[in-house]
Tab-separated table of C-alpha atoms and ligand atoms in Angstrom:
chain	number	residue	atom	x	y	z
A	1	MET	CA	-0.291	0.260	-0.003
A	2	SER	CA	1.232	3.582	-0.814
A	3	THR	CA	1.129	6.296	1.853
A	4	TYR	CA	2.131	9.602	1.375
A	5	LYS	CA	2.547	12.276	3.620
A	6	VAL	CA	-0.321	15.037	2.223
A	7	ALA	CA	-0.193	18.616	4.210
A	8	VAL	CA	-3.385	20.958	3.902
A	9	ILE	CA	-3.535	23.968	4.280
A	10	PRO	CA	-6.977	25.020	3.939
A	11	GLY	CA	-6.767	29.084	4.241
A	12	ASP	CA	-8.762	31.580	3.898
A	13	GLY	CA	-12.445	32.508	3.114
A	14	THR	CA	-14.348	29.024	0.767
A	15	GLY	CA	-10.761	27.927	1.258
A	16	PRO	CA	-11.616	25.676	4.406
A	17	GLU	CA	-15.443	24.678	2.535
A	18	VAL	CA	-13.280	22.782	-0.402
A	19	ILE	CA	-10.778	21.255	0.924
A	20	ASN	CA	-13.816	19.692	3.533
A	21	GLU	CA	-14.889	18.012	-0.157
A	22	GLY	CA	-11.617	17.532	-1.773
A	23	LEU	CA	-10.564	15.596	1.027
A	24	LYS	CA	-13.737	13.998	1.738
A	25	VAL	CA	-13.279	11.860	-2.160
A	26	LEU	CA	-9.245	11.328	-1.839
A	27	ASP	CA	-10.782	9.788	1.677
A	28	ALA	CA	-13.023	7.815	-0.150
A	29	ILE	CA	-10.520	7.654	-3.312
A	30	ALA	CA	-7.745	6.384	-1.080
A	31	ASP	CA	-10.338	3.944	0.556
A	32	LYS	CA	-11.647	1.893	-2.939
A	33	THR	CA	-7.673	1.675	-4.231
A	34	GLY	CA	-5.159	1.683	-1.103
A	35	ILE	CA	-3.693	4.043	-1.354
A	36	LYS	CA	-3.053	5.507	2.471
A	37	CYS	CA	-3.366	9.728	2.282
A	38	GLU	CA	-1.564	10.681	6.155
A	39	LYS	CA	-2.484	13.765	6.495
A	40	ILE	CA	-1.118	16.763	7.972
A	41	MET	CA	-3.048	19.984	9.320
A	42	TYR	CA	-1.733	23.910	8.665
A	43	ASP	CA	-3.287	26.977	9.189
A	44	LEU	CA	-1.678	29.255	7.583
A	45	GLY	CA	-3.008	32.570	6.491
A	46	GLY	CA	-4.991	35.482	7.483
A	47	GLU	CA	-6.874	34.499	10.641
A	48	ARG	CA	-2.580	33.361	11.866
A	49	TYR	CA	-1.760	36.401	11.044
A	50	LYS	CA	-3.873	38.848	12.409
A	51	LYS	CA	-3.988	36.787	15.640
A	52	THR	CA	0.242	36.210	16.182
A	53	GLY	CA	1.293	38.274	13.323
A	54	GLU	CA	3.668	35.217	11.321
A	55	VAL	CA	2.737	34.748	6.881
A	56	LEU	CA	5.208	32.206	7.354
A	57	PRO	CA	7.184	30.349	9.823
A	58	GLU	CA	10.398	29.224	8.238
A	59	SER	CA	10.637	26.330	10.757
A	60	VAL	CA	7.114	25.112	8.501
A	61	ILE	CA	8.606	25.130	5.631
A	62	ARG	CA	11.431	23.165	6.648
A	63	GLU	CA	8.187	21.167	7.428
A	64	LEU	CA	6.983	20.716	3.540
A	65	ARG	CA	10.324	20.533	2.377
A	66	THR	CA	9.255	16.817	4.462
A	67	VAL	CA	5.821	15.998	2.979
A	68	ASP	CA	4.682	14.088	-0.484
A	69	ALA	CA	2.614	17.010	-1.300
A	70	ILE	CA	0.306	20.030	-0.404
A	71	TYR	CA	-3.125	20.368	-0.934
A	72	LEU	CA	-3.486	24.086	-0.556
A	73	GLY	CA	-7.331	26.606	-0.290
A	74	ALA	CA	-7.179	29.511	-0.218
A	75	VAL	CA	-5.506	32.541	0.410
A	76	GLY	CA	-6.962	36.369	0.569
A	77	HIS	CA	-8.505	37.555	3.674
A	78	PRO	CA	-10.564	41.115	2.693
A	79	ASP	CA	-8.803	41.686	7.270
A	80	VAL	CA	-5.665	42.196	5.153
A	81	LYS	CA	-4.171	44.395	2.947
A	82	PRO	CA	-3.835	42.784	-0.833
A	83	GLY	CA	-0.419	41.487	-0.953
A	84	ILE	CA	1.299	39.690	2.878
A	85	LEU	CA	-1.165	36.651	2.119
A	86	GLU	CA	-0.655	36.258	-2.290
A	87	LYS	CA	3.069	37.613	-1.633
A	88	GLY	CA	3.588	36.005	2.419
A	89	LEU	CA	2.284	32.737	1.719
A	90	LEU	CA	1.208	31.959	-1.616
A	91	LEU	CA	4.880	33.398	-3.470
A	92	LYS	CA	6.650	32.398	-1.401
A	93	LEU	CA	5.722	29.478	-0.921
A	94	ARG	CA	5.762	28.436	-4.903
A	95	PHE	CA	9.186	30.267	-4.619
A	96	SER	CA	10.905	29.191	-1.851
A	97	LEU	CA	9.567	25.258	-2.828
A	98	GLU	CA	10.987	25.758	-6.474
A	99	GLN	CA	7.939	25.041	-8.022
A	100	TYR	CA	8.509	26.402	-11.480
A	101	ILE	CA	5.853	25.054	-13.264
A	102	ASN	CA	1.827	26.016	-12.603
A	103	LEU	CA	-0.271	23.587	-15.074
A	104	ARG	CA	-3.649	23.853	-15.155
A	105	PRO	CA	-6.015	21.865	-17.284
A	106	VAL	CA	-8.836	24.022	-18.601
A	107	LYS	CA	-10.793	21.057	-19.664
A	108	LEU	CA	-14.870	21.307	-20.440
A	109	TYR	CA	-16.535	19.264	-18.571
A	110	PRO	CA	-19.832	17.361	-20.605
A	111	GLY	CA	-22.216	19.597	-18.990
A	112	VAL	CA	-21.125	22.376	-18.163
A	113	TRP	CA	-22.599	25.499	-19.040
A	114	THR	CA	-19.561	28.096	-21.983
A	115	PRO	CA	-20.039	31.109	-22.502
A	116	ILE	CA	-19.252	30.223	-26.444
A	117	LYS	CA	-21.752	29.438	-28.697
A	118	ASP	CA	-20.893	26.338	-30.598
A	119	LYS	CA	-17.453	25.151	-28.797
A	120	GLY	CA	-18.143	22.015	-26.551
A	121	PRO	CA	-15.850	19.490	-24.194
A	122	GLU	CA	-14.892	18.282	-28.062
A	123	GLN	CA	-12.876	22.146	-28.515
A	124	ILE	CA	-12.400	22.700	-24.740
A	125	ASP	CA	-9.452	20.437	-24.039
A	126	PHE	CA	-5.903	22.080	-23.387
A	127	VAL	CA	-3.718	22.428	-20.803
A	128	VAL	CA	-1.661	26.271	-20.201
A	129	VAL	CA	2.015	25.438	-18.559
A	130	ARG	CA	3.170	28.951	-16.533
A	131	GLU	CA	6.893	29.097	-15.891
A	132	ASN	CA	5.803	29.998	-11.717
A	133	ASN	CA	8.855	31.295	-10.286
A	134	GLU	CA	10.418	34.159	-12.304
A	135	GLY	CA	9.210	37.418	-14.622
A	136	LEU	CA	7.495	39.981	-13.414
A	137	TYR	CA	6.777	37.836	-9.954
A	138	VAL	CA	10.897	38.307	-9.350
A	139	GLY	CA	9.099	42.024	-7.115
A	140	GLU	CA	12.682	42.967	-8.528
A	141	GLY	CA	11.940	46.740	-9.212
A	142	GLU	CA	12.400	50.683	-8.130
A	143	PHE	CA	10.296	53.388	-7.008
A	144	ILE	CA	12.305	57.381	-8.052
A	145	ASP	CA	11.195	60.421	-6.930
A	146	LYS	CA	8.311	58.800	-4.950
A	147	ASP	CA	5.429	60.839	-4.083
A	148	THR	CA	6.929	63.041	-6.661
A	149	PRO	CA	5.112	64.352	-9.926
A	150	ASP	CA	8.220	63.252	-11.417
A	151	GLU	CA	7.997	60.223	-10.353
A	152	VAL	CA	8.488	56.425	-11.773
A	153	ALA	CA	7.578	52.625	-10.830
A	154	ILE	CA	10.125	49.977	-12.002
A	155	GLN	CA	8.688	46.632	-12.133
A	156	VAL	CA	11.337	43.703	-13.481
A	157	SER	CA	10.409	40.561	-15.089
A	158	ARG	CA	12.900	38.326	-14.545
A	159	ASN	CA	13.747	35.444	-17.069
A	160	SER	CA	16.692	33.419	-16.620
A	161	ARG	CA	17.388	30.657	-19.620
A	162	LYS	CA	17.767	28.208	-16.929
A	163	GLY	CA	14.733	28.953	-15.092
A	164	VAL	CA	12.625	28.528	-19.069
A	165	ASP	CA	14.235	25.985	-20.506
A	166	LYS	CA	13.559	24.074	-17.429
A	167	CYS	CA	9.686	25.516	-17.813
A	168	LEU	CA	9.918	24.297	-21.960
A	169	ARG	CA	11.786	20.731	-20.521
A	170	TYR	CA	8.629	20.405	-17.636
A	171	ALA	CA	5.893	21.710	-21.167
A	172	PHE	CA	8.259	19.406	-24.742
A	173	GLU	CA	7.698	16.065	-21.222
A	174	TYR	CA	4.261	17.037	-20.581
A	175	THR	CA	2.886	17.206	-24.286
A	176	LYS	CA	4.212	13.810	-24.421
A	177	ARG	CA	2.577	12.668	-21.962
A	178	ARG	CA	-0.100	13.607	-22.669
A	179	ASN	CA	0.202	12.633	-26.731
A	180	LYS	CA	-3.601	14.739	-27.786
A	181	ARG	CA	-2.433	16.571	-30.834
A	182	ASN	CA	1.311	16.370	-29.556
A	183	ASN	CA	1.442	19.959	-30.515
A	184	LEU	CA	2.817	22.772	-28.325
A	185	THR	CA	2.395	26.448	-28.543
A	186	LEU	CA	4.691	29.492	-27.088
A	187	VAL	CA	1.964	32.546	-26.231
A	188	GLY	CA	4.573	35.493	-25.406
A	189	LYS	CA	4.854	39.445	-26.933
A	190	THR	CA	7.976	39.046	-28.608
A	191	ASN	CA	6.499	42.437	-31.659
A	192	VAL	CA	7.717	44.089	-27.725
A	193	LEU	CA	9.721	42.521	-25.367
A	194	THR	CA	12.635	42.091	-26.910
A	195	TYR	CA	15.069	40.394	-25.024
A	196	ALA	CA	12.530	38.513	-22.684
A	197	PHE	CA	10.870	36.536	-25.074
A	198	ASP	CA	14.437	36.717	-27.584
A	199	LEU	CA	15.115	34.877	-25.030
A	200	TRP	CA	12.069	31.849	-24.886
A	201	ASP	CA	11.536	32.339	-28.235
A	202	ARG	CA	15.582	31.162	-29.565
A	203	ALA	CA	15.971	28.945	-26.004
A	204	PHE	CA	11.926	27.084	-27.067
A	205	ASN	CA	13.089	26.691	-30.987
A	206	GLU	CA	16.319	25.467	-30.117
A	207	MET	CA	14.457	22.431	-27.188
A	208	ALA	CA	11.588	21.983	-30.108
A	209	LYS	CA	14.891	20.264	-32.085
A	210	GLU	CA	14.842	17.566	-29.418
A	211	TYR	CA	11.502	15.931	-29.539
A	212	SER	CA	10.576	15.655	-33.816
A	213	THR	CA	7.402	13.778	-32.851
A	214	ILE	CA	5.882	17.861	-31.124
A	215	SER	CA	5.257	20.714	-33.732
A	216	THR	CA	5.417	23.567	-32.583
A	217	ASP	CA	3.729	27.216	-33.030
A	218	TYR	CA	3.799	30.031	-31.543
A	219	ALA	CA	1.855	33.085	-30.634
A	220	HIS	CA	1.948	36.763	-29.101
A	221	VAL	CA	-0.715	37.463	-25.637
A	222	ASP	CA	-3.128	39.918	-27.422
A	223	ALA	CA	-3.725	36.999	-30.318
A	224	THR	CA	-3.898	34.429	-27.709
A	225	CYS	CA	-6.679	35.723	-25.932
A	226	MET	CA	-8.777	36.045	-29.294
A	227	TRP	CA	-8.558	32.444	-30.071
A	228	MET	CA	-9.234	31.127	-27.219
A	229	ILE	CA	-12.057	32.867	-27.840
A	230	LYS	CA	-12.626	32.729	-30.964
A	231	ASN	CA	-10.891	28.989	-31.832
A	232	PRO	CA	-10.646	27.447	-28.530
A	233	GLU	CA	-9.366	23.590	-30.959
A	234	TRP	CA	-5.775	25.123	-31.831
A	235	PHE	CA	-4.365	24.160	-29.153
A	236	ASP	CA	-2.969	21.490	-27.895
A	237	VAL	CA	-0.558	22.838	-25.119
A	238	LEU	CA	0.316	26.328	-24.253
A	239	VAL	CA	4.034	27.250	-22.538
A	240	THR	CA	4.289	30.715	-21.916
A	241	ASP	CA	5.906	33.674	-18.989
A	242	ASN	CA	4.552	33.507	-14.525
A	243	MET	CA	2.360	37.268	-16.036
A	244	PHE	CA	1.518	36.185	-19.711
A	245	GLY	CA	-0.140	32.934	-17.660
A	246	ASP	CA	-2.240	34.200	-15.341
A	247	ILE	CA	-3.387	36.447	-16.261
A	248	ILE	CA	-4.367	33.936	-20.218
A	249	THR	CA	-5.276	30.649	-16.952
A	250	ASP	CA	-8.235	33.394	-15.480
A	251	LEU	CA	-9.690	33.618	-19.331
A	252	GLY	CA	-8.829	29.322	-19.285
A	253	ALA	CA	-11.492	28.726	-16.276
A	254	MET	CA	-14.008	31.002	-17.850
A	255	ILE	CA	-14.794	29.060	-21.209
A	256	GLN	CA	-14.373	25.663	-19.308
A	257	GLY	CA	-17.551	27.441	-17.231
A	258	GLY	CA	-15.701	28.655	-14.276
A	259	MET	CA	-14.152	29.423	-11.037
A	260	GLY	CA	-16.214	26.583	-9.642
A	261	ILE	CA	-14.549	24.098	-12.004
A	262	ALA	CA	-10.368	25.549	-12.669
A	263	ALA	CA	-7.336	23.912	-10.930
A	264	GLY	CA	-4.124	23.869	-10.773
A	265	GLY	CA	-0.534	22.053	-9.257
A	266	ASN	CA	2.443	24.468	-8.401
A	267	ILE	CA	5.122	21.557	-9.450
A	268	ASN	CA	8.046	20.757	-8.239
A	269	PRO	CA	9.102	17.974	-10.019
A	270	ASP	CA	12.484	16.348	-8.144
A	271	GLY	CA	9.969	17.662	-4.760
A	272	VAL	CA	7.394	18.810	-3.143
A	273	SER	CA	4.270	19.948	-4.757
A	274	MET	CA	2.006	22.249	-4.446
A	275	PHE	CA	-2.419	22.313	-5.253
A	276	GLU	CA	-5.121	24.049	-5.275
A	277	PRO	CA	-7.880	24.880	-6.639
A	278	ILE	CA	-7.950	28.401	-9.060
A	279	GLY	CA	-10.880	30.476	-7.633
A	280	GLY	CA	-9.466	32.481	-4.792
A	281	SER	CA	-10.994	32.957	-1.367
A	282	ALA	CA	-14.616	34.220	-2.026
A	283	PRO	CA	-14.849	35.929	1.360
A	284	LYS	CA	-18.712	37.086	0.006
A	285	TYR	CA	-18.952	32.905	-0.230
A	286	THR	CA	-17.933	31.783	3.200
A	287	GLY	CA	-19.675	29.879	5.833
A	288	LYS	CA	-22.768	29.280	3.549
A	289	ASN	CA	-22.355	25.873	2.316
A	290	VAL	CA	-23.269	27.347	-1.048
A	291	ILE	CA	-19.886	27.601	-2.849
A	292	ASN	CA	-18.161	24.969	-5.292
A	293	PRO	CA	-15.464	22.851	-4.640
A	294	LEU	CA	-15.203	20.708	-8.030
A	295	ALA	CA	-11.943	23.060	-8.168
A	296	ALA	CA	-10.459	21.549	-5.197
A	297	ILE	CA	-11.826	17.932	-5.416
A	298	CYS	CA	-10.081	18.315	-9.437
A	299	ALA	CA	-7.221	19.833	-7.511
A	300	GLY	CA	-6.820	17.280	-5.705
A	301	GLY	CA	-7.410	15.017	-8.325
A	302	MET	CA	-4.320	16.250	-9.843
A	303	MET	CA	-1.667	16.005	-7.119
A	304	LEU	CA	-3.253	11.869	-7.194
A	305	ASP	CA	-1.267	12.491	-10.393
A	306	GLU	CA	0.953	14.005	-9.546
A	307	LEU	CA	2.063	11.221	-6.665
A	308	GLY	CA	1.819	8.565	-9.420
A	309	GLU	CA	-1.621	7.998	-8.853
A	310	HIS	CA	-3.092	8.297	-11.782
A	311	THR	CA	-5.746	5.246	-11.885
A	312	ALA	CA	-7.389	6.586	-8.615
A	313	ALA	CA	-6.507	10.133	-10.069
A	314	ALA	CA	-8.772	9.238	-12.774
A	315	LYS	CA	-11.621	8.062	-11.064
A	316	ILE	CA	-12.157	11.229	-9.580
A	317	GLU	CA	-11.676	13.008	-13.596
A	318	GLU	CA	-15.182	10.320	-14.142
A	319	ALA	CA	-17.051	10.763	-11.445
A	320	VAL	CA	-17.317	15.236	-11.471
A	321	MET	CA	-18.221	14.347	-14.831
A	322	ASP	CA	-20.731	12.485	-13.848
A	323	VAL	CA	-21.747	15.116	-11.861
A	324	THR	CA	-21.224	17.582	-13.922
A	325	ALA	CA	-22.960	15.798	-17.121
A	326	ASN	CA	-26.286	14.645	-14.235
A	327	LYS	CA	-26.495	16.412	-11.587
A	328	LEU	CA	-25.316	20.043	-10.947
A	329	LYS	CA	-27.854	22.578	-12.646
A	330	SER	CA	-25.075	25.305	-13.200
A	331	LEU	CA	-21.163	25.266	-11.763
A	332	SER	CA	-22.236	29.031	-10.348
A	333	ALA	CA	-22.653	28.722	-6.689
A	334	GLY	CA	-25.274	29.079	-4.764
A	335	LYS	CA	-26.989	28.149	-8.378
A	336	MET	CA	-26.253	24.786	-8.584
A	337	GLY	CA	-29.195	23.636	-6.760
A	338	TYR	CA	-27.258	21.172	-4.563
A	339	SER	CA	-25.268	22.931	-1.198
A	340	THR	CA	-20.930	22.603	-0.981
A	341	SER	CA	-21.288	19.762	1.240
A	342	GLU	CA	-23.869	17.466	-0.922
A	343	VAL	CA	-21.610	17.812	-4.395
A	344	GLY	CA	-18.632	15.949	-1.899
A	345	ASP	CA	-20.851	14.057	-1.700
A	346	LEU	CA	-22.436	13.061	-5.145
A	347	VAL	CA	-18.782	12.666	-6.329
A	348	VAL	CA	-18.110	9.917	-3.605
A	349	LYS	CA	-20.939	8.206	-4.654
A	350	ALA	CA	-20.018	9.007	-9.008
A	351	LEU	CA	-16.630	6.832	-7.418
A	352	GLY	CA	-18.477	4.162	-7.134
B	1	LIG	C1	-3.113	32.789	-9.380
B	1	LIG	C2	-3.534	34.079	-8.375
B	1	LIG	C3	-2.034	34.565	-7.850
B	1	LIG	C4	-0.970	35.045	-8.928
B	1	LIG	C5	-1.687	35.939	-6.914
B	1	LIG	C6	-2.902	35.809	-5.842
B	1	LIG	C7	-1.401	35.963	-6.384
B	1	LIG	O1	-3.652	35.472	-8.988
B	1	LIG	O2	-2.849	32.113	-8.298
B	1	LIG	O3	-3.647	32.766	-10.000
B	1	LIG	O4	-1.542	36.025	-9.313
B	1	LIG	O5	-0.759	34.190	-9.185
B	2	LIG	MN1	-4.542	34.189	-11.264
């Protein structure tokens, strides 16, 4: 029997509610497939910060380095200044655990409403590989003459050849493993960001030579937004930098049915990875038992997949698809026709 040590950070807002349902489903699938998940709970987030001033103690980072995976609910609290938890907790974890990939599938499940007319599950099924440790997110920059009429703010995008190569390597290997259309698209802005995306473009084309079975192309990020709406079926796997990846995956979440279903993995292929619903803490729905837990449940499935439990992961996805196709009226909070915990129960039941 495989046993995994999973650190659970329910976090803020609706995070604990959706993580509860995710854990319910993980326990159920573990029972059926002979996996054991040992959970270690962490109370990190806005409440702990308000009480103790602590965001992410070094000792916790040390502990997290020893687990098999991290399962995260949401980060962001209405009483805490924006940035403190996002940068101090979420980004700090991504950076210090070197989770250099942010893997975000954009897949329309059966029965789910998409705002794109005449497109269905056949047309909306691609994956964004977002670089997760560099770019504009490194926090490099400065103010010059702050609070004067001559103020200038500088924000640096850092793109190291090694960091870009690591991300591209993952993207090519992932495209091969996925084995759907075997196409990898580099998304950038080579016509304006002539340093950053020159490097990305050169690295991409060089690496492409090693992958004779994978076709490659390039799209500017603005055009990508257009095509994601007009012709989503053109995409198989997209690889891009941290900032563009952040933006296009919110667009992706909307075309797959909204934040209620969008999951992601912060992946360190050689270390500890962290899985989360990408929707945030949704404070206005907190404690109401109305938020959609499917994104958290899907994130749990991605976690099992990364741990090598492919069968268990596939079973969770099938159960989720069964529920979207046959049960839910909508994926939006409060409109599902079921409460948060009932949706968790439905998925458990669909596991058979
Ligand atoms: C995401 C979020 C984060 C990001 C925020 C909360 C820092 O938007 O996971 O996409 O920008 O990466
Ligand atoms: Mn985002």
